[in-house]
XYZ file of N, CA and C in Angstrom:
441
model
N 17.148 0.475 2.386
C 16.209 -0.178 3.245
C 16.973 -1.421 4.038
N 16.725 -1.787 5.357
C 17.390 -2.348 6.215
C 16.423 -3.746 6.071
N 17.250 -5.074 5.758
C 16.660 -6.420 5.751
C 17.244 -7.326 7.148
N 16.160 -7.788 7.686
C 16.473 -8.457 8.809
C 16.724 -9.949 8.568
N 18.057 -10.511 8.385
C 18.267 -11.806 7.829
C 18.426 -12.775 8.878
N 17.713 -13.671 8.912
C 17.624 -14.976 9.833
C 17.801 -16.344 8.985
N 18.367 -17.393 9.775
C 18.613 -18.518 9.161
C 19.018 -18.629 7.846
N 19.930 -17.803 7.662
C 20.642 -17.697 6.104
C 19.693 -17.141 5.206
N 18.602 -16.482 5.202
C 17.391 -16.077 4.166
C 16.709 -15.171 4.375
N 16.063 -14.488 3.596
C 14.965 -13.492 3.371
C 14.247 -13.711 2.142
N 13.262 -13.002 2.025
C 12.446 -12.866 0.516
C 11.598 -11.593 0.549
N 11.235 -11.603 -0.915
C 10.477 -10.705 -1.464
C 9.129 -11.316 -1.738
N 7.714 -10.946 -1.249
C 6.780 -11.792 -1.366
C 5.772 -10.679 -1.702
N 4.848 -10.852 -2.534
C 3.629 -10.210 -2.917
C 2.811 -9.891 -1.673
N 2.794 -8.468 -1.452
C 2.145 -7.986 -0.194
C 0.752 -8.860 -0.137
N 0.027 -9.261 -1.304
C -1.201 -9.703 -1.174
C -0.990 -11.212 -1.065
N -0.450 -11.814 0.348
C -0.033 -13.060 0.194
C -1.215 -14.321 -0.133
N -2.320 -13.808 -0.415
C -3.611 -14.799 -0.413
C -3.389 -15.467 -1.694
N -2.678 -14.623 -2.903
C -2.424 -15.116 -4.038
C -0.827 -15.941 -4.417
N -0.214 -16.264 -3.048
C 0.945 -16.927 -3.128
C 0.614 -18.418 -2.698
N 0.454 -19.247 -3.699
C 0.242 -20.732 -3.192
C 1.162 -21.086 -2.204
N 2.432 -21.009 -2.264
C 3.082 -21.387 -0.939
C 4.024 -20.360 -0.468
N 3.554 -19.758 0.606
C 3.956 -18.557 1.161
C 5.312 -19.056 1.852
N 6.176 -18.018 2.020
C 7.555 -18.023 2.665
C 7.541 -18.342 4.087
N 8.304 -19.060 4.827
C 9.553 -19.838 3.910
C 9.353 -21.212 3.668
N 7.953 -21.479 3.374
C 8.159 -22.980 2.797
C 8.748 -23.087 1.651
N 9.367 -23.965 1.262
C 10.111 -24.297 -0.045
C 11.489 -23.632 -0.076
N 11.875 -22.904 1.173
C 13.013 -22.048 0.887
C 14.177 -23.069 0.983
N 15.240 -23.229 0.180
C 16.238 -24.394 0.173
C 17.391 -23.678 1.017
N 17.731 -22.077 0.835
C 18.847 -21.590 1.540
C 20.054 -21.959 0.851
N 20.326 -22.577 -0.425
C 21.136 -22.601 -1.106
C 21.245 -21.833 -2.454
N 20.233 -21.660 -3.093
C 20.146 -20.791 -4.081
C 20.354 -19.132 -3.889
N 21.291 -18.495 -4.094
C 21.272 -17.336 -4.111
C 20.079 -16.500 -4.081
N 19.298 -16.774 -5.501
C 17.929 -16.383 -5.856
C 17.184 -17.391 -6.376
N 15.999 -17.636 -5.721
C 15.013 -18.761 -6.355
C 13.756 -18.023 -6.335
N 13.421 -18.052 -7.493
C 11.706 -17.509 -7.874
C 10.860 -18.620 -7.706
N 9.802 -18.103 -7.024
C 8.784 -18.972 -6.822
C 7.436 -18.312 -7.198
N 6.433 -18.833 -7.145
C 5.023 -17.879 -7.679
C 5.011 -16.894 -6.644
N 4.726 -15.688 -6.787
C 4.559 -14.408 -6.046
C 5.776 -14.539 -5.105
N 6.922 -14.922 -5.128
C 8.002 -14.781 -3.971
C 8.939 -14.796 -4.799
N 10.269 -14.031 -4.439
C 11.789 -14.305 -4.610
C 12.430 -14.611 -3.332
N 13.210 -15.567 -3.197
C 13.793 -16.206 -2.148
C 15.205 -15.846 -2.155
N 16.157 -15.077 -1.235
C 17.382 -15.053 -1.458
C 18.212 -15.927 -0.182
N 19.280 -16.152 -0.556
C 20.129 -16.997 0.556
C 21.201 -15.936 0.845
N 21.240 -16.064 2.012
C 22.426 -15.033 2.510
C 23.683 -16.070 2.955
N 24.738 -15.041 3.049
C 25.998 -15.878 3.821
C 25.900 -16.032 4.969
N 25.322 -14.955 5.708
C 25.290 -15.271 7.048
C 24.104 -15.386 7.919
N 24.295 -15.985 9.089
C 22.951 -16.558 9.662
C 21.951 -15.620 10.088
N 22.588 -14.827 11.159
C 21.754 -13.518 11.450
C 22.396 -12.051 11.336
N 21.762 -11.246 10.702
C 22.253 -10.242 10.391
C 21.339 -8.884 9.973
N 22.072 -7.969 9.789
C 20.976 -6.964 8.972
C 21.617 -6.457 7.871
N 20.984 -6.887 6.687
C 21.688 -6.570 5.297
C 21.157 -5.391 4.612
N 21.992 -4.665 3.764
C 21.319 -3.178 3.307
C 20.698 -3.583 2.022
N 19.349 -3.185 1.493
C 18.924 -3.487 0.554
C 18.630 -2.057 -0.408
N 18.853 -2.034 -1.515
C 18.558 -1.122 -2.543
C 17.809 -1.774 -3.647
N 16.523 -1.269 -3.830
C 15.730 -1.896 -5.069
C 15.203 -0.814 -5.727
N 15.441 -0.944 -7.214
C 15.435 0.086 -8.132
C 14.347 -0.507 -9.250
N 13.235 0.248 -9.571
C 12.267 0.059 -10.266
C 12.472 0.873 -11.738
N 12.789 0.082 -12.927
C 12.938 0.751 -14.237
C 11.723 0.542 -15.043
N 11.808 1.376 -16.063
C 10.946 1.213 -17.149
C 11.104 0.079 -17.967
N 12.348 0.153 -18.248
C 12.937 -0.856 -19.370
C 14.335 -1.492 -18.672
N 15.041 -2.498 -19.303
C 15.901 -3.397 -18.742
C 17.215 -2.309 -18.486
N 17.539 -2.116 -17.183
C 18.794 -1.240 -16.836
C 20.205 -1.865 -17.332
N 21.179 -1.141 -17.479
C 22.480 -1.683 -17.562
C 22.904 -2.536 -16.458
N 23.502 -3.641 -16.824
C 24.107 -4.688 -16.024
C 24.950 -3.874 -15.062
N 25.346 -4.264 -13.861
C 25.996 -3.926 -12.816
C 26.595 -5.366 -12.471
N 27.404 -6.243 -13.147
C 27.919 -7.342 -13.036
C 29.194 -7.433 -12.112
N 29.960 -8.776 -11.962
C 30.774 -9.155 -11.542
C 32.177 -7.913 -11.387
N 32.258 -7.504 -12.548
C 33.254 -6.552 -12.820
C 33.075 -5.384 -11.517
N 31.664 -5.112 -11.397
C 31.660 -3.971 -10.427
C 31.517 -4.421 -9.076
N 32.233 -5.524 -8.612
C 32.614 -5.976 -7.163
C 31.544 -6.749 -6.575
N 30.585 -7.287 -7.458
C 29.456 -8.159 -6.878
C 29.924 -9.533 -6.645
N 29.486 -9.852 -5.414
C 30.039 -11.401 -5.603
C 29.081 -12.438 -6.107
N 27.842 -11.987 -6.092
C 26.744 -12.869 -6.744
C 25.777 -12.030 -7.650
N 25.247 -12.603 -8.793
C 24.425 -11.739 -9.618
C 23.685 -12.952 -10.204
N 22.138 -12.696 -10.176
C 21.455 -13.876 -10.742
C 20.181 -12.935 -11.294
N 19.172 -13.652 -12.093
C 18.163 -13.165 -12.712
C 16.910 -14.016 -12.520
N 15.914 -13.408 -12.650
C 14.694 -14.143 -12.559
C 13.438 -13.495 -12.979
N 12.170 -13.991 -12.519
C 10.831 -13.223 -13.092
C 9.881 -13.656 -12.004
N 9.295 -12.305 -11.754
C 8.140 -12.639 -10.649
C 6.702 -11.929 -11.349
N 5.832 -12.631 -10.770
C 4.525 -12.076 -11.119
C 3.973 -11.403 -9.891
N 3.589 -10.004 -9.840
C 3.088 -9.594 -8.653
C 1.820 -9.054 -8.842
N 0.790 -9.420 -8.231
C -0.659 -9.302 -8.474
C -0.963 -7.843 -7.677
N -0.407 -7.648 -6.558
C -0.591 -6.435 -5.807
C 0.214 -5.134 -6.403
N 1.355 -5.638 -7.202
C 2.092 -4.232 -7.395
C 3.108 -3.812 -6.263
N 3.029 -4.705 -5.351
C 3.858 -4.233 -4.087
C 4.453 -5.520 -3.553
N 5.943 -5.521 -2.999
C 6.283 -6.780 -2.624
C 6.755 -6.465 -1.151
N 6.369 -7.478 -0.076
C 6.902 -7.228 1.310
C 8.193 -7.849 1.492
N 8.857 -7.360 2.357
C 10.271 -8.150 2.924
C 9.998 -9.184 4.095
N 10.441 -10.456 3.881
C 10.203 -11.420 4.927
C 11.366 -11.890 5.273
N 11.517 -12.199 6.573
C 12.646 -12.867 7.268
C 12.055 -14.355 7.409
N 13.095 -15.262 7.688
C 12.589 -16.799 7.671
C 11.875 -17.050 8.920
N 12.392 -16.656 10.180
C 11.367 -16.826 11.136
C 10.789 -15.763 11.810
N 11.512 -14.898 11.388
C 10.674 -13.305 11.755
C 9.430 -12.875 10.978
N 9.221 -13.501 9.951
C 8.117 -13.005 9.131
C 8.202 -11.843 8.514
N 6.984 -11.282 8.203
C 7.083 -10.105 7.430
C 7.648 -8.832 8.114
N 8.361 -7.930 7.437
C 9.098 -6.676 8.173
C 7.981 -5.477 7.291
N 8.421 -4.516 8.342
C 7.733 -3.116 7.910
C 8.338 -2.437 6.563
N 8.866 -3.402 5.500
C 9.517 -2.615 4.477
C 9.080 -3.311 3.128
N 8.588 -2.547 2.434
C 7.956 -2.862 1.062
C 8.827 -2.277 -0.057
N 8.687 -2.958 -1.320
C 9.262 -2.593 -2.651
C 7.869 -2.385 -3.570
N 7.708 -1.077 -3.934
C 6.557 -0.807 -4.615
C 6.926 -0.809 -6.199
N 6.351 -1.847 -6.912
C 6.686 -1.867 -8.114
C 5.780 -1.380 -9.164
N 4.364 -1.336 -8.949
C 3.608 -0.440 -9.836
C 2.157 -0.431 -8.974
N 1.241 0.295 -9.688
C -0.245 0.334 -8.770
C -0.987 -0.941 -9.327
N -0.619 -1.787 -9.930
C -1.116 -2.782 -10.621
C -0.690 -4.197 -10.637
N -1.165 -5.309 -10.958
C -0.662 -6.508 -11.153
C 0.302 -6.334 -12.582
N 1.490 -7.265 -12.346
C 2.416 -7.249 -13.525
C 3.406 -8.452 -13.438
N 4.222 -8.429 -14.650
C 5.434 -9.394 -14.560
C 6.601 -8.795 -14.852
N 7.400 -9.013 -13.805
C 8.480 -8.413 -13.633
C 9.883 -9.246 -13.843
N 10.840 -8.840 -14.694
C 12.321 -9.173 -14.739
C 13.107 -8.863 -13.463
N 13.998 -9.454 -13.055
C 14.652 -9.029 -11.817
C 15.922 -9.699 -11.985
N 16.951 -8.570 -11.510
C 18.235 -8.834 -11.563
C 18.993 -8.331 -10.019
N 19.224 -9.714 -9.369
C 19.847 -9.474 -7.840
C 21.338 -9.270 -7.782
N 21.898 -8.435 -7.179
C 23.320 -8.525 -6.901
C 23.688 -8.446 -5.570
N 24.515 -8.927 -5.012
C 24.993 -8.740 -3.555
C 26.569 -8.889 -3.532
N 27.172 -8.290 -2.342
C 28.344 -8.137 -2.189
C 28.432 -8.151 -0.459
N 29.874 -8.403 -0.053
C 29.915 -8.533 1.142
C 29.721 -9.971 1.957
N 29.601 -10.814 0.978
C 29.210 -12.267 1.526
C 30.272 -12.808 2.531
N 31.520 -12.810 2.129
C 32.748 -13.559 2.791
C 32.632 -12.788 4.149
N 32.512 -11.525 3.951
C 32.933 -10.704 5.298
C 31.720 -10.993 6.360
N 30.479 -10.878 6.004
C 29.208 -11.150 6.655
C 29.168 -12.771 7.294
N 29.796 -13.577 6.392
C 29.747 -15.021 6.736
C 30.706 -15.092 8.069
N 31.662 -14.573 8.001
C 32.700 -14.298 9.137
C 32.472 -13.717 10.168
N 32.070 -12.371 10.083
C 31.494 -11.592 11.054
C 30.243 -12.233 11.899
N 29.357 -12.852 11.255
C 28.165 -13.295 11.754
C 28.230 -14.524 12.783
N 29.312 -15.274 12.473
C 29.839 -16.212 13.473
C 30.138 -15.595 14.898
N 30.391 -14.210 15.092
C 30.506 -13.702 16.349
C 29.611 -12.682 16.827
N 28.850 -12.354 15.978
C 27.889 -11.289 16.378
C 26.671 -11.212 15.394
N 26.297 -9.802 15.244
C 25.173 -9.745 14.594
C 25.621 -8.536 13.860
N 26.311 -8.442 12.496
C 26.492 -7.351 11.957
C 25.576 -6.730 10.989
N 25.776 -5.309 11.026
C 24.445 -4.348 10.193
C 25.279 -3.694 8.988
N 24.602 -4.128 7.855
C 24.985 -3.500 6.510
C 26.356 -4.112 6.072
N 26.588 -4.972 6.262
C 27.831 -5.542 5.733
C 27.442 -6.397 4.405
N 26.575 -7.095 4.419
C 26.068 -7.803 3.100
C 24.935 -6.739 2.236
N 25.268 -6.186 1.329
C 24.420 -5.416 0.367
C 23.900 -5.928 -0.817
N 22.596 -5.773 -0.980
C 21.894 -6.245 -2.163
C 21.388 -5.150 -3.165
N 21.533 -5.051 -4.269
C 21.017 -4.302 -5.132
C 20.026 -5.116 -6.103
N 18.730 -4.770 -6.005
C 17.820 -5.687 -6.819
C 17.078 -4.704 -7.968
N 17.224 -4.969 -9.168
C 16.604 -4.209 -10.191
C 15.386 -4.944 -10.707
N 14.273 -4.057 -10.878
C 13.072 -4.559 -11.567
C 12.654 -3.944 -12.873
N 12.082 -4.494 -13.710
C 11.602 -3.817 -15.000
C 10.622 -4.918 -15.505
N 9.450 -4.119 -16.371
C 8.568 -5.046 -16.689
C 8.579 -5.645 -17.834
N 7.996 -6.831 -18.089
C 8.327 -7.722 -19.091
C 6.926 -8.081 -19.678
N 6.810 -9.132 -20.185
C 5.296 -9.164 -21.047
C 4.257 -8.732 -20.093
N 3.206 -8.425 -20.884
C 2.349 -7.999 -20.406
C 1.462 -9.293 -19.574
N 1.142 -8.755 -18.264
C 0.449 -9.797 -17.437
C -0.785 -10.394 -17.571
């Protein structure tokens, strides 16, 4: 999936934004690679404005770790409660995009492991243009305690 990054960030937010007490981009700090909030996951990017590549995987159980030894610049974990079972991709200024991650058909609590590579290159390239597909994210989801 393509993610339009602006102002160094983007997020995955519950499609039912009426259940998100603080909708994106409120509270976005731009410093934490992954920051979990109620109903949303914020990601800080190394580039101001660019198109990142996102691969989202939904697992039944915890997947094997694809850590730093696999060439990832950043790896972080968190938890999200998703009441709708689906997450929308949001840009800081651009708002929601027509890109979704379907977790399940119902409410649930999910563990999240996020990976990113290409950060230094996108930092450099975004100073002079709007690169595409340089910064790459792998985000893995698997269910945790019953919601």
